[in-house]
Short mmCIF file of C-alpha atoms and ligand atoms in Angstrom, two decimals:
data_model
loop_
_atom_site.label_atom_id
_atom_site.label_comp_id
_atom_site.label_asym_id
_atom_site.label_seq_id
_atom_site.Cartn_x
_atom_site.Cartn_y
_atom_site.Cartn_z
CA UNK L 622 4.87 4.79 21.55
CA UNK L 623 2.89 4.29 24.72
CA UNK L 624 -0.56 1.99 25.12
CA UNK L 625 -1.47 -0.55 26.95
CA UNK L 626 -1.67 -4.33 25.94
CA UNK L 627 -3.93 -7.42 26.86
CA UNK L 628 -0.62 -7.67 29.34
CA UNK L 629 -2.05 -4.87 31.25
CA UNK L 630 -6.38 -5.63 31.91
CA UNK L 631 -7.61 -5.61 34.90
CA UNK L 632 -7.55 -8.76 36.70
CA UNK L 633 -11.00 -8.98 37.29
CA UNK L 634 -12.03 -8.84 33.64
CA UNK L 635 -14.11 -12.54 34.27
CA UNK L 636 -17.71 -11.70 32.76
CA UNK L 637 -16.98 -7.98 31.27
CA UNK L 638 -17.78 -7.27 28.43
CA UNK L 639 -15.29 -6.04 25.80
CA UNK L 640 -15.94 -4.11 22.69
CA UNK L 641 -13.39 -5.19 20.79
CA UNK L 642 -13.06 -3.27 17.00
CA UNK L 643 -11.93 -5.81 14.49
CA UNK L 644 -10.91 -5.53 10.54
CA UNK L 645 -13.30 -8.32 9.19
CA UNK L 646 -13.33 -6.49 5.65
CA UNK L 647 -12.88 -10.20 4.06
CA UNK L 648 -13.04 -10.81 0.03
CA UNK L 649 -16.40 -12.01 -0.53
CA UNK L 650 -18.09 -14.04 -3.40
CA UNK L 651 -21.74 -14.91 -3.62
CA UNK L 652 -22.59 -14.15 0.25
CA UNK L 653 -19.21 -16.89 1.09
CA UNK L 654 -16.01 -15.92 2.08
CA UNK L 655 -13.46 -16.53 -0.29
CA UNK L 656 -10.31 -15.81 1.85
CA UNK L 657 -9.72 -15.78 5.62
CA UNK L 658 -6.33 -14.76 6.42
CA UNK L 659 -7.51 -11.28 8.23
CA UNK L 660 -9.99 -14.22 10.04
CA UNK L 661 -7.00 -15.85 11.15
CA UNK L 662 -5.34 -12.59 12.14
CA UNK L 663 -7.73 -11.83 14.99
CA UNK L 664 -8.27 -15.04 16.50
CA UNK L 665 -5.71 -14.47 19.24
CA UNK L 666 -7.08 -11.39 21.00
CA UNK L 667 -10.36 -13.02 20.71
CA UNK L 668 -9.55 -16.60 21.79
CA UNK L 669 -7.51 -14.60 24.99
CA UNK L 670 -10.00 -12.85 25.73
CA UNK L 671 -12.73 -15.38 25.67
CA UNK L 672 -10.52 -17.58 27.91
CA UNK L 673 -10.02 -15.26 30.24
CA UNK L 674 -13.97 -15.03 30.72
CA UNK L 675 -14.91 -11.82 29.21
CA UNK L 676 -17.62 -11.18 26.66
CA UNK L 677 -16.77 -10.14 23.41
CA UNK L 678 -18.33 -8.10 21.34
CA UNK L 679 -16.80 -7.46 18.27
CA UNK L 680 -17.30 -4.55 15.84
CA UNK L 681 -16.57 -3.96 12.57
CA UNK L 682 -17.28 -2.09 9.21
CA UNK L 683 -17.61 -4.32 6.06
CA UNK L 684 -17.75 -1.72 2.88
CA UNK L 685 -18.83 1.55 2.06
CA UNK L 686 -22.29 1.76 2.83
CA UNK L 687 -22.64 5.54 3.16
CA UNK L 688 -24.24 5.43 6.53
CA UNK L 689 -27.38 3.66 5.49
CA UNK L 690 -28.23 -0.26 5.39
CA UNK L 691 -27.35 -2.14 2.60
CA UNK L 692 -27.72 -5.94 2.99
CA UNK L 693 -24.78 -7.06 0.65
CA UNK L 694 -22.60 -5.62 3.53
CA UNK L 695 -24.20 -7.19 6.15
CA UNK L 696 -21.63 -9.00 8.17
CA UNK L 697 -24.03 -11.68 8.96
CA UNK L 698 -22.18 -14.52 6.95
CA UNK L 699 -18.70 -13.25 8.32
CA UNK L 700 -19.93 -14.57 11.77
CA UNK L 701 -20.26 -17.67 10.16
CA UNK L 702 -16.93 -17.68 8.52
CA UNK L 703 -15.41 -16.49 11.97
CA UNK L 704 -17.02 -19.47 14.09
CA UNK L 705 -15.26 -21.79 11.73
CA UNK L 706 -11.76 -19.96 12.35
CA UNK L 707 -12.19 -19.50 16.06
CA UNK L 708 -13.98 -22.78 16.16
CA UNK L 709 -16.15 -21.41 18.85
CA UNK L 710 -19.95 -20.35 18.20
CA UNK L 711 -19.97 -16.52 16.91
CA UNK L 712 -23.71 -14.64 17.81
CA UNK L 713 -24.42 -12.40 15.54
CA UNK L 714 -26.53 -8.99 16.66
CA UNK L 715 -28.06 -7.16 13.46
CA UNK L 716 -27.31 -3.55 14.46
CA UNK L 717 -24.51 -2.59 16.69
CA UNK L 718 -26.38 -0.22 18.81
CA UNK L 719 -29.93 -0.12 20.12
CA UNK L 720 -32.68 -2.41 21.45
CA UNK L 721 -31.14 -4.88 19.44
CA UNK L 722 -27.17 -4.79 20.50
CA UNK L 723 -28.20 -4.23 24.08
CA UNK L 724 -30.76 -7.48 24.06
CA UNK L 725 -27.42 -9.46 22.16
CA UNK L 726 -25.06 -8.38 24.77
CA UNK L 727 -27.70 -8.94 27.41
CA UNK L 728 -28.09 -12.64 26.91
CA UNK L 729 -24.20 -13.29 26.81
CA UNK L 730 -22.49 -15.06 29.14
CA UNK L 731 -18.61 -15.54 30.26
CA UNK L 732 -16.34 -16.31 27.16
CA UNK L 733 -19.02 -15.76 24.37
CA UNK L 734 -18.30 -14.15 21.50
CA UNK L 735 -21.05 -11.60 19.78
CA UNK L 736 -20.51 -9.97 16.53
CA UNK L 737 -22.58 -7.20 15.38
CA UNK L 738 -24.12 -5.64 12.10
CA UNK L 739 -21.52 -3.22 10.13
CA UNK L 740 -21.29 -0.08 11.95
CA UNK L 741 -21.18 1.64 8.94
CA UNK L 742 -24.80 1.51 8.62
CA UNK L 743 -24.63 4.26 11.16
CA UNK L 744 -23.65 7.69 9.57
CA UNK L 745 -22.35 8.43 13.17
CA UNK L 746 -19.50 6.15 12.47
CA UNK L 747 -17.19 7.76 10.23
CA UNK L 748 -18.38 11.13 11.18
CA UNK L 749 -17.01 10.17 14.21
CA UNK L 750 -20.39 11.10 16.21
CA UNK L 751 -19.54 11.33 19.93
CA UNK L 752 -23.29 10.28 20.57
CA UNK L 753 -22.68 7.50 18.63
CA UNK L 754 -19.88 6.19 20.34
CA UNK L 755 -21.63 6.77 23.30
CA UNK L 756 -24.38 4.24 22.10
CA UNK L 757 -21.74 2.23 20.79
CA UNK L 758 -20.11 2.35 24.51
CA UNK L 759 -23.19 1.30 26.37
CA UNK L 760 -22.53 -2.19 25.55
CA UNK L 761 -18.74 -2.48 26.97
CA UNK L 762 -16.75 -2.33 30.25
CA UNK L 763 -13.29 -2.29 27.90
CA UNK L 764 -12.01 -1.29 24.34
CA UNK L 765 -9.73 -3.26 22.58
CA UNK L 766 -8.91 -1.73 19.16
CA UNK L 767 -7.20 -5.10 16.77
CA UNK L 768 -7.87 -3.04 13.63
CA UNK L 769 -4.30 -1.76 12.61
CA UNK L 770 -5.99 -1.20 8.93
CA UNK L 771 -8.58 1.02 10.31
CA UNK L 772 -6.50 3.00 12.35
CA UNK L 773 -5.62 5.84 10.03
CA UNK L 774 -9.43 6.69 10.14
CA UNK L 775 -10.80 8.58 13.07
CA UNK L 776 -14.20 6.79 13.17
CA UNK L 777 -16.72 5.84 16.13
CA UNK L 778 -15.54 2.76 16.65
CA UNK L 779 -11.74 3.13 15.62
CA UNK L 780 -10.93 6.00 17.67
CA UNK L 781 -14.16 7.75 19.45
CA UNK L 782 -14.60 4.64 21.63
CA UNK L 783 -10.99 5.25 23.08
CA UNK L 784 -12.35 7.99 24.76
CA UNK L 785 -14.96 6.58 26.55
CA UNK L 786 -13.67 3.18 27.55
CA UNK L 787 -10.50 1.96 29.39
CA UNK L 788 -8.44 0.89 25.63
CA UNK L 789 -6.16 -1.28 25.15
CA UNK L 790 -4.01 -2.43 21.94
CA UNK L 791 -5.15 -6.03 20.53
CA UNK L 792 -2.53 -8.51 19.91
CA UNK L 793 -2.53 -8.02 15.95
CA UNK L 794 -2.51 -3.97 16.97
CA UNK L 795 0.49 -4.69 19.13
CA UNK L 796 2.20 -7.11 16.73
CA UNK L 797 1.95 -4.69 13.88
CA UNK L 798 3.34 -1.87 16.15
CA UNK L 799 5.62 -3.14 17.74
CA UNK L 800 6.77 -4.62 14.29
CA UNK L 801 6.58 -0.73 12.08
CA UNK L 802 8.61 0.88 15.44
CA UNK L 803 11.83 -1.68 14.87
CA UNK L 804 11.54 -0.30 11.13
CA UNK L 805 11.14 3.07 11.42
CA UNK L 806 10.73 4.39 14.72
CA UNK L 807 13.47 2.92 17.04
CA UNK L 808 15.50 0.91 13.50
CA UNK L 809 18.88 -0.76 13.70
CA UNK L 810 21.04 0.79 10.97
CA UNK L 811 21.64 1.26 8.32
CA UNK L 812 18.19 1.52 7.55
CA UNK L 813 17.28 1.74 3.67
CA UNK L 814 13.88 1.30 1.56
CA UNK L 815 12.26 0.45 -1.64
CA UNK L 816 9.88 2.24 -2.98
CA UNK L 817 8.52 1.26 -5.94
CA UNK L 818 4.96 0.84 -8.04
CA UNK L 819 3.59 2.84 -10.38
CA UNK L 820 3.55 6.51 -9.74
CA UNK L 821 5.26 8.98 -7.92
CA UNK L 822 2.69 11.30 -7.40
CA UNK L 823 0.68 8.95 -5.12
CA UNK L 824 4.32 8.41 -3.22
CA UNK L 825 5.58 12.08 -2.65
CA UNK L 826 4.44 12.33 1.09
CA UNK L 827 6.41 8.97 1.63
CA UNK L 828 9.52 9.46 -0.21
CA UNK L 829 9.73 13.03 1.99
CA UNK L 830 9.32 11.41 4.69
CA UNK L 831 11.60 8.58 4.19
CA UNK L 832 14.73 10.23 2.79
CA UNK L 833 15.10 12.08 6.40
CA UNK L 834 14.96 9.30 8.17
CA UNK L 835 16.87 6.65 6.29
CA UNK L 836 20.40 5.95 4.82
CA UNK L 837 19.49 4.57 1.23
CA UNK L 838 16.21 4.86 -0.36
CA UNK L 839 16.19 2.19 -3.42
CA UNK L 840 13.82 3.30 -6.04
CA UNK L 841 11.99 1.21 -8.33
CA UNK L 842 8.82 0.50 -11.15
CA UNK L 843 7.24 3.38 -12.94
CA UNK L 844 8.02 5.64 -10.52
CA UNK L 845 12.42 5.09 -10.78
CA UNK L 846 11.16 6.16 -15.06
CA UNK L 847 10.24 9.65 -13.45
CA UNK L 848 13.69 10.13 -11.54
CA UNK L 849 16.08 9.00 -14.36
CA UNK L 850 13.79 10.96 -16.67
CA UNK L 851 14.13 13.81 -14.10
CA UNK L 852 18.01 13.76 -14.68
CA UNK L 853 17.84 14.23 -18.16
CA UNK L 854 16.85 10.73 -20.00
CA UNK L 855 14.36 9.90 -22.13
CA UNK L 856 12.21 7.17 -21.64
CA UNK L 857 10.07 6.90 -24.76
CA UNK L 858 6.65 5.40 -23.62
CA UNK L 859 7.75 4.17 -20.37
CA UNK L 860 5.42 4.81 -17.81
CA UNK L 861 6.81 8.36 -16.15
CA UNK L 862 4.86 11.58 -14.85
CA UNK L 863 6.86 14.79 -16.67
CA UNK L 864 4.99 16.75 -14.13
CA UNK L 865 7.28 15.50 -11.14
CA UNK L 866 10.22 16.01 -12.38
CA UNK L 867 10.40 18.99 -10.00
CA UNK L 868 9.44 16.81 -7.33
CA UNK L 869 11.53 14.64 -8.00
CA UNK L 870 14.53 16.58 -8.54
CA UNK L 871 13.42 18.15 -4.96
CA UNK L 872 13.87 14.64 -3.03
CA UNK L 873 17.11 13.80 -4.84
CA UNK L 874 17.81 17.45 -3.32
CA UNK L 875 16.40 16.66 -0.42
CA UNK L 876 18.07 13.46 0.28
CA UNK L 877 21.54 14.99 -0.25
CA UNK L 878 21.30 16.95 2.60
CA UNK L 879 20.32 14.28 4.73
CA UNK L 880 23.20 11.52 3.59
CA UNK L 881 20.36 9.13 2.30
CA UNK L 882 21.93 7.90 -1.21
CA UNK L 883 19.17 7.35 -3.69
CA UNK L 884 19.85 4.02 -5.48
CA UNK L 885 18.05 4.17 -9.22
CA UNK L 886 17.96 1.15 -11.53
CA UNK L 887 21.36 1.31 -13.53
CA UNK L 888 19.25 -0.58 -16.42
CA UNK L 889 16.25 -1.76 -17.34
CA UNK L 890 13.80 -4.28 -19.05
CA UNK L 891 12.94 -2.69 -22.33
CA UNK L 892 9.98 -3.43 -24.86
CA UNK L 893 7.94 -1.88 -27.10
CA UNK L 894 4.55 -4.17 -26.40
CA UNK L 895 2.67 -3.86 -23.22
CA UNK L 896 2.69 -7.62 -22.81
CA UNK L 897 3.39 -11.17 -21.07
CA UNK L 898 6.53 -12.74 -22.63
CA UNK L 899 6.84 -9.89 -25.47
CA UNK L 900 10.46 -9.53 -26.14
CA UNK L 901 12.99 -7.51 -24.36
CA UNK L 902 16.00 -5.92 -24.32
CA UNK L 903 18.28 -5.08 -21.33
CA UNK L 904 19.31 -1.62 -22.17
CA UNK L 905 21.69 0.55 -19.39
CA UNK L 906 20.31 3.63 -17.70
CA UNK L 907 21.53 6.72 -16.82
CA UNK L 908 21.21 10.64 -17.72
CA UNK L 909 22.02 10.60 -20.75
CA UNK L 910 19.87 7.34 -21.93
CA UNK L 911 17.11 7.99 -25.29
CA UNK L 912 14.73 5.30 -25.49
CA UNK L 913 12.71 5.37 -28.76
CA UNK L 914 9.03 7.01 -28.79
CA UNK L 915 8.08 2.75 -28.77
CA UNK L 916 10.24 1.48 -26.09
CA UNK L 917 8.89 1.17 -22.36
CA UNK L 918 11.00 0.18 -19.46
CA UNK L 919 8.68 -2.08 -17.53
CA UNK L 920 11.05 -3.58 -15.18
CA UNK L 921 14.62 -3.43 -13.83
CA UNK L 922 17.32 -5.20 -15.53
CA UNK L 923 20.28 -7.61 -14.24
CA UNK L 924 22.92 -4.86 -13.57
CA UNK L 925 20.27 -2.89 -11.44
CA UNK L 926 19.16 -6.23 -9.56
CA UNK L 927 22.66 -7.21 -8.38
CA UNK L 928 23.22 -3.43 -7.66
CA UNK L 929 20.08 -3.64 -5.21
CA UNK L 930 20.85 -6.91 -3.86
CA UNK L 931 24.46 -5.41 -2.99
CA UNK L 932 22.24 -2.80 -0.93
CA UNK L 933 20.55 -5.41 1.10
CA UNK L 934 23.65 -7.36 2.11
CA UNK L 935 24.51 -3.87 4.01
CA UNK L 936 21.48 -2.91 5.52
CA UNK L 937 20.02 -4.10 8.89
CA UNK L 938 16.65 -2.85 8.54
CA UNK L 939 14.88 -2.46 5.45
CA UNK L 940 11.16 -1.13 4.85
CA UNK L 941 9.47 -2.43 1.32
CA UNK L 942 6.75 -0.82 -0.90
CA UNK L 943 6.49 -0.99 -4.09
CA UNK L 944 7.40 -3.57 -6.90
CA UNK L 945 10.47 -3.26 -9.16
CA UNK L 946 8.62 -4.05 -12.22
CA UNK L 947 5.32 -4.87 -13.88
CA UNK L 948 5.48 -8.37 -11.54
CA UNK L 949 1.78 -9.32 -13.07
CA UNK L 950 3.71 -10.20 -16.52
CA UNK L 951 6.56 -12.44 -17.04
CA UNK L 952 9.53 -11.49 -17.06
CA UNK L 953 8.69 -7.79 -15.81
CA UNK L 954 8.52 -9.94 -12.49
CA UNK L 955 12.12 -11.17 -12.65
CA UNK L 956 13.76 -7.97 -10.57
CA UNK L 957 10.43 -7.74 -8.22
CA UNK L 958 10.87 -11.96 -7.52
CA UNK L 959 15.01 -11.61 -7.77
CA UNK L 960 15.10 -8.53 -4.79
CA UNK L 961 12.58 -10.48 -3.04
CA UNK L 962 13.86 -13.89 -1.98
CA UNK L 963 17.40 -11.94 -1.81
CA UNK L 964 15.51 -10.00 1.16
CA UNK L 965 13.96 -13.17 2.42
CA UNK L 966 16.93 -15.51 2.46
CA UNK L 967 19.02 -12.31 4.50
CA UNK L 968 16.13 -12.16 6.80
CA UNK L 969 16.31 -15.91 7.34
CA UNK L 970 19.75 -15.91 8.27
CA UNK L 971 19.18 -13.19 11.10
CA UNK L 972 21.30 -10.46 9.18
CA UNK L 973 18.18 -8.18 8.21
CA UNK L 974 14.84 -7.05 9.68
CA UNK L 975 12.54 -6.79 6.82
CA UNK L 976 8.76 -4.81 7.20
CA UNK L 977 6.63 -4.98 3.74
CA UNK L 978 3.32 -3.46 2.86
CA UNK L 979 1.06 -2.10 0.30
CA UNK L 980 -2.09 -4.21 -1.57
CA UNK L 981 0.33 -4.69 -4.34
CA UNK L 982 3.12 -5.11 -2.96
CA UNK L 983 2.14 -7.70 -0.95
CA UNK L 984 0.88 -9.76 -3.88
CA UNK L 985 4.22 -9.56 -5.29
CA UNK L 986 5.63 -11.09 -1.86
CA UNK L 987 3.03 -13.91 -1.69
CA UNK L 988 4.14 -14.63 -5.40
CA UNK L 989 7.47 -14.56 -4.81
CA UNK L 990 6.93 -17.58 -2.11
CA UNK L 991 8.69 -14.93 0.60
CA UNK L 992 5.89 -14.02 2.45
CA UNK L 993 6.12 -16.23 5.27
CA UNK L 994 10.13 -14.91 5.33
CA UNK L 995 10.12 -11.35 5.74
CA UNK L 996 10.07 -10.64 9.70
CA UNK L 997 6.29 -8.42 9.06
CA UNK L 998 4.06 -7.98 6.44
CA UNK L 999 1.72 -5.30 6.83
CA UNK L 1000 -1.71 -6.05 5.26
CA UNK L 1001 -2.83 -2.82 6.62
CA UNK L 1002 -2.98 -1.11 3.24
CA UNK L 1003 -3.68 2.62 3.72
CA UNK L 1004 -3.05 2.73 7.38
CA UNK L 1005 0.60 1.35 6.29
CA UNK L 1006 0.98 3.99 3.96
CA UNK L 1007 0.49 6.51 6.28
CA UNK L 1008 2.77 5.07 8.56
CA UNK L 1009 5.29 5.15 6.06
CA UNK L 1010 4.74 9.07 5.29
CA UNK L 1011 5.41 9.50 9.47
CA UNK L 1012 1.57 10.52 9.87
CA UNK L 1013 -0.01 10.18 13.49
CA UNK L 1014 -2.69 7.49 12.96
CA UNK L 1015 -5.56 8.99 14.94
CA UNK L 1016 -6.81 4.91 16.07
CA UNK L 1017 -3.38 4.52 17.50
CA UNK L 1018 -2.97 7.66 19.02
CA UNK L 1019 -6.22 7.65 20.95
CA UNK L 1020 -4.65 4.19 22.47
CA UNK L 1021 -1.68 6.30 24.02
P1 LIG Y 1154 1.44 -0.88 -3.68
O1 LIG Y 1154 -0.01 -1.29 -3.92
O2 LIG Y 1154 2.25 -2.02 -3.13
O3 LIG Y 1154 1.55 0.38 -2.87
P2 LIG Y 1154 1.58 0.48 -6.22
O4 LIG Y 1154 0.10 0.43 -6.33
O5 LIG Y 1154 2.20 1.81 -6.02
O6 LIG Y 1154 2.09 -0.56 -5.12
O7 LIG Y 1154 2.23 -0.06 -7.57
C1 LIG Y 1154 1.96 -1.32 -8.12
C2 LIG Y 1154 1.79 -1.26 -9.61
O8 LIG Y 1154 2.90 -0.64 -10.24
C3 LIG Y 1154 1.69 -2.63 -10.22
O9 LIG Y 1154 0.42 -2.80 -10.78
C4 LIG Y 1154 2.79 -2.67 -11.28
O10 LIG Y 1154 2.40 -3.30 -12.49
C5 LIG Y 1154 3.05 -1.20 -11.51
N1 LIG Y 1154 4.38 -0.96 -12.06
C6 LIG Y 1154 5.56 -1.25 -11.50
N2 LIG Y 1154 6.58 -0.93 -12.31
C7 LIG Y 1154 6.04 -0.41 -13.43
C8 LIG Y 1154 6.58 0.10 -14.67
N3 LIG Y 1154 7.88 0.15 -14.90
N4 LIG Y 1154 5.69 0.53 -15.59
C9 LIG Y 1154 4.36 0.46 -15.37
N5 LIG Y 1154 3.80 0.01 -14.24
C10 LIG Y 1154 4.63 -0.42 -13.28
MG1 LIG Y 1155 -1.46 -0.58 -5.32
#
C-alpha cells in the first residue's frame, strides 16, 4: 500500500489550488442537515490545507441524480452546514465545471475554501468521462481524494482526476487505510472476524475471502441459521436461505483447508412472534437441532455469547460486520450489545485491535455505547465491504 500523504506536498503549495474530493453525502431533512459526523470527518484535511495557504476546492456527489440536475441534491445548503463545522466561510460554485467553477475558483484567494454543485449532475462523472475530468482538472494544481466511501467507484472525480493531477491521500483517506491494513493487510495474530446480519448471499464474496486470510471466522444473525441449517438442523421459520446451503457447506470446506475454525452460535434466542419483548426461549444448537414450523431464532443465546467472548480474549486483531441478532428489538440485541462492549473493554485495555463497519452494523456499535472504543469504525459502507471481500478499490488504487 503505497500513496502519498498531506506529509508529502510540495512545499510551495501557498496559493494552489487543490481539488480536493470529499464524501459530503449527509442525512438531510427539509433542505437542513440533520447529522454532521461525515462534516466533522473532513475538517482536518481541509483546515491543513487551508492553513497551509492553498485554495480548496472541494467536490462532491450528494445522491443519485442520474447525470442531470435535480435541485433537492444540490449541495448548496451543505456549504452552509460545512462553514459551521469548519467555522470558516465555505463559497459555494453552482456547477463544478464551466464558466461558472472557473469564475469561483478565479476569485479565491490563499486559504479559502470553495465548494461546488454535485458532480453528479454531470453524466461524465460516473461514466468516468476522461473529458470530464479534464474539465474537472482545469480548476486544480493538486488532488486530494478524502472520500474513503467513494473509493470503490471509479468515477471522474474519485479516480479519473488521479490521473491528471499530482494525488495525494486526505487525512480521513489515510486514517481509514492505514486503519483496514493493521486488520487485514499487515494484522497481528491471531486474526478472527464476525460476520453477521441477515443473509448470506449478500456475504459470500466476504466470507471467501476472509476464511483464507484469518484464523477464526465467528458467524452470526440470519446468516449463522443458514450454516447450522447447512449441517443438518432445522430451523423452523428462522430467517435462513436453503439455497446456500451449498455455499455454505463450501466455506466450512473451504475454511478447513486453511486452519480458520468457524465458530457458530452453540444456541440461540428462540420465538415464535416477530416482535419487541415477545417471549423467548434459549434453546441449544447444533446438527441435529428441529425447531418447530413457528419458532425463529432471532438472536444468539448465553452459551453462544460466552463462547464468542472466549474468542475475543484470544485474538489480537479482530474485523466486525454484521450483528449477532435482530439488535433493533429487545432482547434480540442482548448477544449483538453483550459481544460488543466485550470487544470494546479488550480494546481499551490494549489487548485487541478492533476495525468495524457496515450501515448496520455500525448502528448496533453506536447503540451499544462502544463506538468511541473500538480502535476504527469504518462508515465507509460499500467501499468497506469491498475491502473486506480483498477487492482493489479503483479510488485507492489510482492514489498508488
Ligand atoms: P451490515 O449493514 O452491518 O452489513 P446487514 O445488513 O448484513 O449488516 O445485516 C443487518 C440486519 O440483519 C439487521 O437488520 C438485523 O435485524 C438482521 N438480522 C440479524 N440477525 C438476524 C436473524 N437471526 N434473523 C433475522 N434478521 C437478522
Ligand atoms: Mg445493512
Amino acid at each position: 500500500m503505497t500513496f502519498k500523504t498531506l506529509d508529502d506536498l510540495p512545499e510551495d503549495i501557498a496559493g494552489k489550488r487543490a481539488l480536493v474530493r470529499v464524501d459530503l453525502n449527509v442525512p438531510m431533512a427539509d433542505g437542513l442537515v440533520t447529522d454532521k459526523t461525515r462534516l466533522t470527518r473532513i475538517a482536518p484535511t481541509i483546515e491543513e490545507l487551508s492553513a497551509k495557504g492553498a485554495k480548496v476546492i472541494l467536490l462532491a456527489h450528494f445522491g443519485r441524480p442520474k447525470g442531470k440536475e435535480v435541485e433537492e441534491m444540490s449541495l448548496r445548503p451543505v456549504a452552509l452546514a460545512l462553514e459551521e463545522v469548519l467555522d470558516h466561510r465555505v463559497d459555494f460554485g453552482s456547477n463544478c465545471i464551466g464558466d461558472i467553477a472557473l469564475k469561483e475558483v478565479e476569485e479565491m484567494a490563499s486559504g479559502d475554501v470553495v465548494l461546488l454543485e454535485n458532480t453528479r449532475f454531470h453524466a461524465g462523472e460516473e461514466n468516468n468521462d476522461p473529458e470530464f475530468a479534464k474539465q474537472l482538472a482545469i480548476n486544480g494544481d493538486i488532488y486530494v481524494n478524502d472520500a474513503f466511501s467513494a473509493a470503490h467507484r471509479a468515477h471522474a472525480s474519485t479516480e479519473g482526476l488521479a490521473h491528471l493531477l499530482p494525488a495525494y491521500a486526505g487525512r480521513t483517506m489515510q486514517a481509514e487505510l492505514e486503519a483496514l491494513n493493521s486488520a487485514l493487510g499487515n494484522p497481528t495474530r491471531p486474526l478472527g472476524a464476525v460476520v453477521g446480519g441477515a443473509k448470506v448471499s449478500t456475504k459470500i464474496d466476504l466470507l471467501e475471502n476472509l476464511v483464507s486470510k484469518i484464523d477464526v471466522l465467528i458467524i452470526g444473525g440470519g446468516m449463522a441459521n443458514t450454516f447450522i441449517a447447512a449441517n443438518g438442523a432445522q430451523m423452523g421459520a428462522s430467517l435462513q436461505e436453503a439455497d446456500m446451503h451449498d455455499k455454505a457447506r463450501a466455506i466450512m470446506a473451504e475454511a478447513a483447508k486453511n486452519d480458520c475454525r468457524i465458530i457458530l452460535p452453540i444456541d440461540g434466542r428462540v420465538t415464535t412472534e416477530f416482535a419487541a419483548n415477545a417471549p423467548v426461549e434459549i434453546v441449544d444448537f447444533d446438527e441435529n437441532t428441529k425447531l418447530r414450523d413457528e419458532q425463529m431464532s432471532l438472536d444468539a443465546g448465553d452459551k453462544a455469547i460466552k463462547n464468542v467472548i472466549a474468542e475475543f480474549e484470544q485474538l489480537n486483531t479482530l474485523i466486525w460486520n454484521g450483528p449477532f441478532g435482530v439488535f433493533e428489538m429487545p432482547p434480540f440485541d442482548t448477544a449483538t450489545m453483550a459481544t460488543a462492549k466485550a470487544a470494546a473493554e479488550l480494546t481499551k485495555t490494549g489487548r485487541l485491535v478492533s476495525v468495524a463497519g457496515g450501515g448496520d452494523t455500525v448502528s448496533a456499535l453506536n447503540q451499544a455505547g462502544v463506538a468511541d472504543d473500538f480502535t476504527y469504525i469504518s462508515t465507509a459502507g460499500g467501499a468497506f465491504l469491498e475491502w473486506m471481500e480483498g477487492k482493489e478499490l479503483p479510488g485507492v488504487k489510482a492514489l498508488g
